[in-house]
XYZ file of C-alpha atoms in Angstrom:
697
model
C -0.074 -0.018 0.018
C 1.063 3.615 -0.492
C 2.027 5.778 2.328
C -0.329 8.383 3.921
C -2.375 10.169 1.309
C -1.726 13.556 -0.163
C -4.512 16.169 -0.254
C -7.395 15.106 1.831
C -10.187 15.809 -0.587
C -8.594 13.616 -3.234
C -7.941 10.769 -0.855
C -11.307 10.882 0.598
C -13.024 10.964 -2.751
C -11.309 7.797 -3.948
C -12.173 5.636 -0.991
C -15.597 4.688 -2.088
C -14.303 3.816 -5.366
C -11.657 1.682 -4.188
C -13.942 -0.240 -1.756
C -16.586 -0.708 -4.558
C -13.727 -1.835 -6.837
C -12.631 -4.634 -4.401
C -16.113 -5.744 -3.634
C -17.194 -6.132 -7.343
C -13.910 -7.867 -8.174
C -14.543 -10.405 -5.336
C -18.053 -10.994 -6.403
C -17.478 -11.180 -10.176
C -19.096 -14.215 -11.794
C -16.734 -16.332 -13.989
C -18.154 -17.999 -17.004
C -16.649 -21.223 -18.032
C -15.127 -22.202 -14.612
C -17.105 -25.390 -14.262
C -14.636 -27.514 -16.237
C -15.044 -31.169 -17.111
C -13.013 -32.829 -14.318
C -11.926 -35.699 -16.389
C -10.360 -33.614 -19.299
C -6.802 -34.630 -19.861
C -4.234 -31.828 -19.783
C -2.783 -30.607 -23.004
C 0.918 -31.108 -23.152
C 1.726 -29.775 -26.730
C -1.062 -27.105 -27.208
C 0.154 -25.976 -30.737
C 2.013 -28.813 -32.357
C 2.196 -26.900 -35.733
C 5.476 -24.828 -35.442
C 6.240 -21.884 -37.637
C 7.137 -22.893 -41.210
C 10.106 -21.795 -43.381
C 9.493 -18.619 -45.377
C 12.427 -18.745 -47.455
C 12.536 -14.887 -46.914
C 15.491 -13.099 -45.294
C 15.286 -9.540 -43.962
C 18.151 -7.356 -44.832
C 19.173 -4.988 -41.936
C 21.603 -2.273 -41.324
C 22.572 -0.569 -38.025
C 20.396 2.492 -37.356
C 21.482 3.821 -34.053
C 23.576 2.691 -30.952
C 22.417 4.187 -27.571
C 24.573 4.949 -24.390
C 24.774 2.516 -21.655
C 22.413 3.097 -18.834
C 21.641 1.454 -15.428
C 18.149 0.957 -13.794
C 17.521 3.447 -11.001
C 17.656 3.540 -8.097
C 19.453 0.056 -7.627
C 20.683 -2.288 -6.570
C 19.940 -4.571 -9.534
C 19.953 -8.428 -8.775
C 18.184 -9.737 -11.828
C 20.494 -10.405 -14.693
C 17.789 -9.766 -17.153
C 17.790 -6.059 -16.221
C 21.486 -5.806 -16.602
C 21.278 -4.725 -20.308
C 23.303 -2.171 -22.210
C 20.331 0.137 -22.592
C 16.693 -0.995 -22.021
C 15.385 0.666 -25.242
C 11.913 -0.784 -26.106
C 10.268 1.021 -28.873
C 10.707 3.439 -31.790
C 8.175 5.737 -33.139
C 8.190 8.826 -35.482
C 6.973 12.096 -34.295
C 3.750 13.143 -35.952
C 5.219 16.636 -37.051
C 7.243 15.872 -40.314
C 10.585 16.718 -38.678
C 11.746 13.023 -39.227
C 12.547 12.744 -35.523
C 12.241 9.220 -33.990
C 11.460 8.908 -30.220
C 13.126 5.873 -28.356
C 12.279 5.395 -24.628
C 14.819 3.652 -22.455
C 13.125 1.930 -19.401
C 15.985 3.282 -17.312
C 14.506 6.670 -17.647
C 15.744 8.692 -20.691
C 13.626 9.791 -23.491
C 15.900 10.029 -26.757
C 15.334 11.582 -30.185
C 17.166 10.428 -33.098
C 17.328 11.474 -36.793
C 18.479 9.402 -39.825
C 22.246 9.393 -39.776
C 22.367 11.010 -36.508
C 23.231 10.085 -32.823
C 20.612 9.631 -30.242
C 20.109 12.922 -27.997
C 18.327 13.131 -24.694
C 15.099 14.990 -24.989
C 13.783 14.363 -21.481
C 14.949 12.587 -18.446
C 11.998 10.949 -17.076
C 13.875 9.150 -14.104
C 15.375 12.553 -12.954
C 12.144 14.313 -13.205
C 10.301 12.001 -10.899
C 13.232 10.936 -8.640
C 13.332 9.501 -5.842
C 10.004 7.720 -6.583
C 11.007 6.648 -10.086
C 11.807 2.863 -10.090
C 13.319 0.549 -12.633
C 15.415 -1.784 -10.885
C 13.215 -4.851 -10.369
C 10.722 -6.314 -12.967
C 11.232 -6.525 -16.711
C 8.791 -3.770 -17.584
C 9.455 -1.388 -14.861
C 10.768 2.247 -15.429
C 10.004 4.546 -18.284
C 7.704 2.189 -20.317
C 6.605 4.065 -23.240
C 5.804 7.567 -25.105
C 3.209 8.519 -27.494
C 2.614 11.863 -29.301
C -0.681 13.530 -29.700
C -1.615 13.497 -33.408
C -1.728 17.313 -33.261
C 1.768 17.443 -31.498
C 3.272 19.705 -34.179
C 0.557 22.427 -33.110
C -0.116 21.668 -29.386
C 3.124 20.125 -28.138
C 1.347 17.413 -26.247
C 2.850 14.000 -25.576
C 2.126 11.124 -23.116
C 4.549 8.815 -21.133
C 3.943 5.875 -18.639
C 6.554 5.232 -15.886
C 6.807 3.175 -12.678
C 7.101 4.530 -9.014
C 7.813 2.818 -5.814
C 4.591 2.983 -3.774
C 6.662 3.577 -0.536
C 8.497 6.246 -1.998
C 5.468 8.570 -2.762
C 2.569 9.759 -0.685
C 0.252 9.903 -3.983
C -2.765 7.534 -3.724
C -3.400 5.522 -6.834
C -6.726 6.016 -8.765
C -7.242 2.112 -8.629
C -5.262 -0.677 -7.159
C -5.384 -4.483 -6.775
C -6.866 -6.575 -4.046
C -3.340 -7.407 -2.773
C -1.153 -4.799 -1.252
C 0.125 -2.067 -3.740
C 3.779 -2.033 -4.109
C 4.240 -0.120 -7.304
C 2.412 2.637 -9.256
C 2.155 2.931 -13.036
C 1.690 6.643 -13.889
C 0.523 8.270 -17.030
C 1.541 11.739 -17.563
C 0.689 14.383 -20.054
C 3.548 16.746 -21.264
C 3.190 19.959 -22.998
C 6.173 21.296 -24.861
C 6.679 25.077 -25.116
C 8.304 24.582 -28.316
C 7.371 21.390 -30.150
C 10.265 21.827 -32.557
C 12.969 22.051 -29.934
C 15.211 19.085 -29.276
C 15.191 19.317 -25.587
C 12.027 19.578 -23.640
C 10.785 22.564 -21.731
C 7.375 22.935 -20.806
C 4.627 21.625 -18.236
C 3.164 18.299 -17.052
C 0.276 17.051 -15.390
C -0.556 13.516 -14.110
C -3.774 11.969 -15.619
C -3.839 8.441 -14.231
C -2.141 6.404 -11.677
C -2.808 2.491 -11.183
C -1.408 0.512 -8.178
C 0.091 -2.954 -8.808
C 0.937 -5.638 -6.380
C 4.157 -6.943 -7.982
C 6.747 -5.567 -10.308
C 5.438 -7.385 -13.486
C 2.664 -6.926 -15.845
C 2.218 -3.293 -15.369
C 0.919 -0.484 -17.842
C 2.782 -1.517 -21.096
C 1.986 0.293 -24.226
C -0.108 3.704 -24.423
C -0.806 5.040 -27.790
C -3.224 6.790 -30.285
C -4.827 5.300 -33.307
C -2.719 6.530 -36.163
C -5.317 5.451 -38.665
C -8.004 7.766 -37.167
C -8.464 10.845 -39.533
C -9.458 14.298 -38.412
C -13.188 13.663 -38.160
C -12.806 10.076 -36.829
C -14.352 9.556 -33.323
C -11.301 7.574 -32.360
C -9.079 10.624 -33.108
C -7.141 11.776 -30.096
C -8.353 8.972 -27.836
C -5.660 7.294 -25.867
C -5.330 3.455 -25.525
C -3.576 1.873 -22.570
C -2.421 -1.702 -22.444
C -2.754 -2.874 -18.732
C -1.333 -6.076 -17.437
C -2.739 -8.106 -14.661
C 0.178 -7.118 -12.179
C 1.208 -10.813 -12.031
C -1.872 -11.704 -10.006
C -4.273 -13.226 -12.755
C -2.933 -16.716 -12.377
C -4.182 -16.726 -8.783
C -7.132 -14.536 -8.933
C -10.090 -13.326 -11.062
C -9.159 -9.650 -11.516
C -8.468 -9.802 -15.350
C -12.285 -10.719 -15.624
C -13.508 -8.029 -13.219
C -14.955 -5.066 -15.048
C -14.485 -3.001 -11.801
C -10.666 -2.801 -12.171
C -8.315 -1.727 -14.797
C -5.821 -4.614 -14.509
C -5.708 -7.024 -17.484
C -7.460 -4.675 -19.810
C -7.158 -2.338 -22.717
C -8.489 0.936 -21.604
C -9.511 3.758 -24.071
C -9.683 7.355 -22.649
C -9.956 10.898 -23.704
C -6.896 12.639 -22.214
C -8.580 16.127 -22.817
C -11.848 15.215 -21.116
C -12.807 15.558 -17.392
C -15.615 13.067 -16.569
C -13.521 10.192 -15.190
C -13.635 9.554 -11.484
C -10.519 11.660 -10.831
C -11.668 14.462 -13.182
C -8.184 14.387 -15.117
C -9.520 12.699 -18.384
C -12.563 11.762 -20.151
C -14.650 8.389 -20.692
C -15.658 8.188 -24.266
C -19.400 7.603 -24.562
C -18.921 4.925 -27.125
C -16.781 2.766 -25.006
C -18.383 -0.689 -24.511
C -18.934 -0.343 -20.814
C -19.611 3.304 -20.553
C -23.133 2.636 -19.258
C -22.597 -0.667 -17.574
C -23.424 -0.433 -13.732
C -20.405 -1.051 -11.601
C -17.939 -1.334 -14.633
C -15.308 1.004 -15.427
C -16.111 3.171 -18.352
C -12.498 3.129 -19.309
C -12.451 -0.387 -20.284
C -12.286 -1.059 -24.181
C -11.455 -4.919 -23.929
C -10.548 -7.296 -21.028
C -9.247 -10.938 -19.994
C -5.584 -10.225 -20.716
C -2.499 -11.198 -18.853
C 0.447 -9.001 -20.264
C -0.782 -7.087 -23.439
C 2.468 -6.117 -24.335
C 2.261 -4.306 -27.750
C -0.862 -3.294 -29.913
C -1.050 -1.601 -33.404
C -3.440 -1.002 -36.136
C -3.219 -2.095 -39.729
C -2.856 0.967 -41.809
C -4.931 -0.419 -44.611
C -8.446 -1.819 -45.031
C -10.718 -1.868 -42.015
C -7.623 -0.837 -39.921
C -7.923 -3.742 -37.587
C -6.327 -3.550 -34.212
C -3.919 -6.302 -33.087
C -2.384 -7.047 -29.649
C 0.322 -9.509 -28.467
C -0.428 -10.957 -25.183
C 2.393 -12.630 -23.272
C 1.156 -16.079 -21.940
C 1.586 -17.786 -18.565
C 2.246 -21.480 -18.980
C 2.182 -22.396 -22.649
C 0.824 -20.040 -25.265
C 1.917 -16.876 -26.785
C -1.043 -15.141 -28.533
C -1.990 -12.385 -31.014
C -5.681 -11.157 -30.884
C -7.611 -8.927 -33.090
C -9.210 -6.361 -30.778
C -12.853 -5.043 -30.929
C -14.760 -3.146 -28.591
C -16.061 -5.259 -25.690
C -13.928 -8.172 -26.369
C -13.123 -10.746 -23.481
C -10.034 -12.593 -24.257
C -10.593 -15.206 -21.354
C -7.468 -14.764 -18.972
C -7.271 -16.112 -16.407
C -10.002 -18.560 -17.353
C -8.446 -19.164 -20.645
C -4.815 -19.022 -21.994
C -4.885 -18.696 -25.737
C -7.530 -20.967 -27.089
C -7.304 -23.400 -24.208
C -8.771 -23.544 -20.633
C -6.334 -22.352 -17.862
C -7.020 -24.237 -14.766
C -5.840 -22.293 -11.720
C -6.974 -24.989 -9.210
C -4.619 -27.591 -10.807
C -2.369 -29.086 -8.109
C 0.336 -30.176 -10.620
C 1.465 -26.885 -12.545
C 2.267 -29.118 -15.628
C -1.529 -29.816 -15.965
C -3.046 -26.237 -16.182
C -3.699 -26.240 -19.748
C -7.021 -28.191 -20.789
C -9.007 -28.583 -23.907
C -12.102 -26.175 -24.196
C -15.437 -27.586 -22.943
C -17.972 -28.641 -25.607
C -20.280 -25.910 -24.507
C -17.452 -23.213 -24.727
C -19.236 -20.940 -27.421
C -21.773 -19.909 -24.719
C -19.086 -18.099 -22.568
C -18.365 -15.584 -25.530
C -14.550 -15.596 -25.233
C -12.555 -14.167 -28.212
C -9.649 -16.502 -29.174
C -6.239 -15.607 -30.844
C -5.831 -15.268 -34.503
C -2.147 -16.291 -34.402
C -0.313 -18.151 -31.576
C 2.576 -20.270 -30.931
C 3.478 -22.431 -27.979
C 6.636 -22.707 -25.721
C 7.979 -25.972 -27.218
C 9.775 -27.001 -24.016
C 12.569 -29.476 -23.951
C 11.708 -32.929 -22.878
C 13.398 -32.354 -19.448
C 11.926 -29.055 -18.751
C 10.650 -28.364 -15.254
C 7.220 -26.904 -15.801
C 7.554 -24.700 -12.697
C 10.102 -22.694 -14.410
C 10.372 -20.067 -17.044
C 10.958 -21.674 -20.520
C 11.961 -18.316 -21.967
C 9.206 -17.389 -24.527
C 7.429 -14.063 -24.734
C 5.559 -12.577 -27.708
C 6.274 -9.162 -28.768
C 3.622 -7.642 -30.857
C 4.402 -6.017 -34.200
C 2.735 -4.476 -37.109
C 0.963 -5.220 -40.371
C 3.460 -4.114 -42.887
C 2.256 -1.739 -45.507
C 5.445 -0.027 -46.356
C 7.451 0.031 -49.826
C 10.740 -1.521 -49.036
C 9.555 -5.120 -48.444
C 7.014 -5.935 -51.269
C 7.109 -9.599 -50.482
C 5.834 -8.898 -46.919
C 3.311 -6.375 -47.622
C 0.017 -7.270 -45.997
C 1.684 -9.474 -43.405
C 1.662 -9.143 -39.593
C 5.419 -9.219 -38.497
C 6.302 -9.936 -34.953
C 8.487 -11.892 -32.904
C 9.698 -13.436 -29.635
C 11.277 -11.002 -26.970
C 13.699 -13.451 -25.573
C 15.248 -15.603 -28.383
C 14.638 -12.907 -31.045
C 12.797 -15.121 -33.510
C 11.211 -13.132 -36.231
C 7.754 -14.299 -37.381
C 5.044 -13.344 -39.766
C 1.549 -14.347 -40.746
C -0.540 -13.170 -43.723
C -3.130 -10.799 -42.286
C -5.732 -12.390 -44.582
C -5.320 -15.647 -42.603
C -5.730 -13.947 -39.211
C -9.503 -14.398 -38.971
C -11.486 -14.088 -35.764
C -13.801 -16.961 -35.139
C -11.788 -19.280 -37.280
C -11.146 -22.792 -35.861
C -7.752 -22.638 -37.456
C -4.935 -20.118 -36.192
C -3.184 -18.422 -39.088
C -0.075 -20.294 -40.279
C 3.146 -18.634 -38.824
C 6.439 -18.376 -40.858
C 9.927 -17.826 -39.708
C 12.122 -15.013 -40.993
C 15.689 -15.043 -41.601
C 18.108 -12.123 -41.304
C 20.996 -10.829 -43.200
C 23.490 -8.053 -42.147
C 24.587 -5.257 -44.194
C 27.555 -7.473 -45.603
C 25.111 -10.080 -46.965
C 25.958 -12.644 -44.084
C 22.989 -14.710 -42.752
C 22.776 -13.909 -39.028
C 20.303 -14.148 -36.077
C 19.003 -11.645 -33.800
C 21.208 -13.255 -31.195
C 24.157 -12.574 -33.454
C 23.166 -8.864 -33.871
C 22.513 -8.432 -30.094
C 25.622 -10.400 -29.139
C 23.716 -11.948 -26.469
C 21.432 -15.097 -26.085
C 18.751 -12.904 -24.407
C 17.864 -10.613 -27.222
C 14.971 -8.483 -25.572
C 13.421 -7.915 -29.065
C 11.196 -4.940 -29.867
C 9.831 -3.417 -32.988
C 9.406 0.125 -34.293
C 7.763 1.785 -37.307
C 8.300 5.120 -38.794
C 5.979 7.459 -40.740
C 6.560 5.747 -43.934
C 5.482 2.262 -42.577
C 9.085 1.020 -42.540
C 10.226 -1.250 -39.603
C 13.068 -1.414 -37.189
C 14.318 -4.037 -34.759
C 15.621 -3.143 -31.198
C 17.589 -4.987 -28.705
C 18.157 -4.117 -25.152
C 21.131 -6.411 -24.964
C 23.497 -4.197 -26.647
C 21.189 -0.966 -27.026
C 21.018 -1.005 -30.701
C 18.397 -0.422 -33.384
C 18.612 -1.942 -37.005
C 16.390 -0.656 -39.893
C 15.042 -3.481 -42.158
C 16.075 -2.184 -45.483
C 14.835 -5.046 -47.861
C 14.387 -8.755 -48.432
C 16.184 -11.396 -50.123
C 15.215 -14.926 -51.155
C 17.021 -17.704 -49.390
C 19.129 -19.770 -51.712
C 18.677 -17.566 -54.660
C 21.755 -18.176 -56.686
C 21.692 -18.227 -60.397
C 20.756 -21.820 -61.827
C 19.264 -20.599 -64.992
C 22.134 -21.164 -67.561
C 21.836 -24.734 -68.688
C 19.435 -27.546 -68.011
C 19.994 -31.394 -68.269
C 16.857 -33.470 -69.039
C 15.959 -36.775 -70.822
C 18.506 -38.709 -68.519
C 16.285 -41.619 -67.421
C 18.081 -44.288 -69.411
C 19.966 -46.720 -67.129
C 23.298 -46.046 -68.857
C 23.221 -42.624 -67.247
C 22.947 -43.992 -63.614
C 25.423 -45.733 -61.233
C 23.543 -47.548 -58.590
C 25.096 -48.736 -55.273
C 23.473 -52.209 -56.026
C 22.474 -52.311 -59.657
C 20.241 -55.412 -59.123
C 17.806 -53.546 -57.105
C 17.140 -51.036 -59.727
C 14.967 -50.810 -62.816
C 15.172 -48.200 -65.621
C 12.029 -48.795 -67.912
C 12.686 -45.615 -69.820
C 10.988 -42.629 -68.099
C 11.534 -43.527 -64.430
C 14.332 -44.506 -62.162
C 12.788 -47.307 -60.065
C 14.258 -48.499 -56.675
C 12.535 -51.933 -56.695
C 14.245 -53.557 -53.819
C 15.049 -51.968 -50.449
C 18.732 -51.431 -49.583
C 20.357 -52.910 -46.635
C 22.676 -51.168 -44.181
C 26.419 -51.245 -45.324
C 29.805 -51.062 -43.542
C 30.990 -47.562 -42.932
C 29.330 -44.366 -41.741
C 25.624 -44.319 -41.222
C 24.154 -43.141 -44.466
C 21.303 -44.077 -46.905
C 21.573 -47.701 -47.898
C 20.730 -47.478 -51.591
C 20.910 -44.692 -54.134
C 21.874 -44.279 -57.737
C 24.114 -41.581 -58.909
C 23.581 -39.658 -62.194
C 26.669 -39.921 -64.288
C 25.413 -37.830 -67.201
C 26.449 -34.238 -67.038
C 29.025 -32.303 -64.915
C 29.590 -32.153 -61.154
C 27.513 -29.293 -59.939
C 28.210 -26.322 -57.524
C 25.057 -24.100 -57.771
C 22.307 -26.344 -58.814
C 18.588 -26.759 -58.947
C 17.055 -30.265 -59.088
C 13.420 -30.629 -60.169
C 11.714 -33.925 -60.278
C 8.728 -36.030 -59.272
C 9.079 -38.739 -56.685
C 6.914 -41.406 -55.263
C 7.500 -43.739 -52.132
C 6.270 -47.279 -53.153
C 6.505 -48.878 -49.669
C 3.035 -49.144 -48.166
C 1.828 -46.279 -45.906
C 1.661 -48.590 -43.020
C 5.392 -48.370 -42.819
C 5.639 -45.198 -41.001
C 9.127 -44.390 -41.462
C 9.482 -44.784 -45.211
C 11.380 -42.493 -47.299
C 13.233 -41.381 -50.344
C 16.188 -39.135 -50.822
C 17.550 -36.706 -53.393
C 21.317 -36.703 -53.575
C 23.541 -33.598 -54.264
C 27.170 -32.668 -53.846
C 28.137 -36.326 -54.461
C 31.760 -36.972 -54.406
C 32.036 -40.497 -53.085
C 30.026 -43.087 -51.330
C 31.094 -41.667 -47.893
C 31.021 -37.876 -49.059
C 27.738 -36.501 -50.237
C 24.651 -34.549 -48.947
C 20.996 -35.371 -49.416
C 17.440 -34.161 -48.666
C 15.509 -36.892 -46.841
C 11.679 -36.907 -47.799
C 9.814 -39.084 -45.187
C 6.339 -39.736 -43.667
C 7.881 -39.197 -40.199
C 9.444 -36.339 -38.867
C 9.843 -37.314 -35.187
C 13.487 -38.984 -35.123
C 16.829 -37.543 -35.937
C 17.331 -39.245 -39.362
C 14.027 -38.390 -40.948
C 12.617 -35.704 -42.957
C 15.563 -33.194 -43.074
C 18.693 -32.199 -44.967
C 22.046 -34.125 -44.127
C 25.587 -34.300 -44.993
C 27.930 -37.351 -45.019
C 31.551 -36.451 -44.655
C 33.456 -39.712 -44.012
C 31.400 -39.958 -40.988
C 27.876 -40.645 -39.685
C 25.257 -38.347 -41.440
C 24.920 -35.138 -39.813
C 21.611 -33.279 -39.805
C 21.906 -29.512 -40.881
C 18.489 -28.234 -41.481
C 16.936 -25.321 -39.580
C 13.638 -27.040 -38.831
C 15.032 -29.804 -36.552
C 14.487 -28.658 -33.058
C 15.737 -31.912 -31.256
C 12.268 -33.453 -31.192
C 10.787 -32.895 -34.553
C 11.573 -31.501 -37.945
C 9.713 -30.027 -40.795
C 6.042 -31.481 -41.384
C 6.152 -34.848 -43.090
C 7.035 -34.575 -46.763
C 5.213 -37.411 -48.166
C 2.331 -39.214 -46.523
C 0.896 -41.311 -49.427
C 1.786 -43.313 -52.386
C 1.076 -40.447 -54.941
C 3.686 -38.631 -57.099
C 4.987 -35.353 -55.564
C 6.843 -32.674 -57.161
C 10.237 -31.886 -55.306
C 12.644 -28.953 -55.829
C 16.195 -28.944 -54.265
C 18.250 -25.679 -54.621
C 21.901 -25.750 -53.626
C 23.985 -22.462 -53.645
C 27.626 -23.505 -53.146
C 28.971 -20.084 -52.429
C 26.670 -19.414 -49.582
C 26.003 -23.033 -48.642
C 22.245 -22.351 -48.632
C 19.874 -25.353 -49.255
C 16.251 -25.224 -49.855
C 13.731 -28.027 -50.382
C 10.312 -27.285 -51.848
C 7.429 -29.915 -52.171
C 4.418 -29.933 -54.344
C 5.080 -26.557 -55.937
C 4.712 -24.626 -52.683
C 6.167 -21.124 -52.887
C 7.559 -21.581 -49.226
C 10.435 -24.010 -48.750
C 9.803 -27.135 -46.509
C 13.230 -27.321 -45.438
C 16.176 -24.968 -45.284
C 19.937 -25.365 -44.419
C 23.257 -23.773 -44.440
C 26.370 -26.003 -45.058
C 29.715 -25.414 -46.856
C 31.171 -28.837 -46.028
C 30.902 -30.009 -49.666
C 30.639 -27.432 -52.471
C 30.197 -29.541 -55.569
C 29.263 -32.889 -56.813
C 26.830 -35.112 -58.512
C 23.187 -35.593 -58.101
C 21.143 -38.673 -57.370
C 18.080 -40.429 -56.056
C 17.537 -43.396 -53.473
C 16.259 -44.307 -49.963
C 17.425 -45.596 -46.638
C 15.623 -48.770 -46.609
C 12.362 -48.397 -48.783
C 11.364 -48.574 -52.300
C 10.326 -45.722 -54.658
C 10.943 -44.048 -57.838
C 11.734 -40.812 -59.615
C 10.788 -39.226 -62.941
C 10.803 -36.105 -65.033
C 14.301 -35.173 -63.600
C 15.644 -31.799 -64.626
C 18.967 -30.579 -63.531
C 19.669 -26.730 -63.914
C 22.916 -24.866 -63.269
C 24.650 -21.646 -64.428
């Protein structure tokens, strides 16, 4: 709880509101809590992992920020020991080209293209000694947003954290548990909006108490798609977390509290309970007795970042960090209930479970009657087999943007986002992100290339295994990547296709005559004229573990950069679940070659991946293998399937496409072998190949 209240009139006027809020929160009815007791826990909520996209983002360093420390200290959590805790980039709406970047440790920077960051305002110093950033991942100077009319009126808004025991101010709202921290929203008015250092006035408009140092007020922002005469123009949205309490209580479902909600307020109005902002009349609960008129949507755990699609119907999306297993992206509409903490993503969250590994359950058959809104995109935590489910597996979604800029035409219309911790970059086609659909949007992985053209990861760029990834967007709609680890920002400047080397010079065809092939065991093969048929399964041979039977194409040269197009079929019956065929490339000898393994199974190391044999047992090199599963099964029937393998010798990039998909099924990088012949075969099954075409520069 806070210390003694400030001005008596204000403190006394808030007491009835606080008491009413606590009573309503305790009495709130929770739909969907009567679970089927016999429901089995869900151990793999979203088995479909993000697929390879074959698209790489090219980035160049945009800005590097000074090292800062979280005040007041001391800091004991290594996750707070970052170079600079920068967490957003936005462009001021004044046509100056200035970008605003907040550092959670307390400083607001402005930076221009080609320039160095300059401190515009020191939030920590302004609110010292109450300002607090040394415990909790989101504590400190959390966000800044500028009034759409900033160029004229100079107004902008910030949110920061204060230690409750260091201030006498009473929060406007608080949780049931004792208040330890305050999230404070402040309106600033610059005397000269064109100045690069702030001078002017400020006023507090909202203060919310939290019972823990996590899941506070995250983003605050205006809808940039709202035109001058739009009713949404100038209304401020606030993403308020559950204060870390939702997993144990019902506050995110209570309409009497702001915690676990998206709020929508008019910062220039006065009809709120504290008289410092307005309640829009068209907010969904403005006329609901006992409900806060500020609430726009509810049932969220940690709504970290939200944004609007600049095109179409300007749909709003929010990334919600999950508790136990699911990271979610929701489309947000007025009045939505996203379910937390009765739901985590599209699953039941059982707060009463005695085993923390059994908190995720399937939805009940009558779930529709509860009216929850479920994610349009999501991914799960994919913990390792030996994971202790009481610990943090290290996954947290960071919401991004629907891209409508000009520099990345291949990604226009996609929602680009990622994972805060490991820096994975993802996208989904916004057309696939449909409310009410029984199917989540397919997610795709994005690759990264630095300014030199080298393939890298965000961990490489951040020089740390914990990236602390965030996104930014400028006025032109172009995107930026931020990392707290080393305090740097990179601008996304373009895209490149993975394994895009030139293979269009010459093409080898009509090679299915048996005289053009050299099988390991000729007696097992048939060459009837238009096909290469492996009629009898091979057997394991001495030497390294490698495919048992294959035939090498002797026609044509040895290839470096090469594209292999063919149709393949597995003749072994589908009842044999581990059946396979392989496409060979870089063949130099029986113990030196690479191959793409196309299988019905993707659950063990040797299946459905890309491998290299280099005088040793086959080594798996594809990006899709995570230690448990690989890419989705390539072939699951006895039909013919189109296959394309592209191998670029200079970069080591390898892609495998199946059935004409524009997205690769498998990707890999390996420079062990840089040239060789091509071929076809299987580990220990039967199959055939036809319509082979080999293209090279």
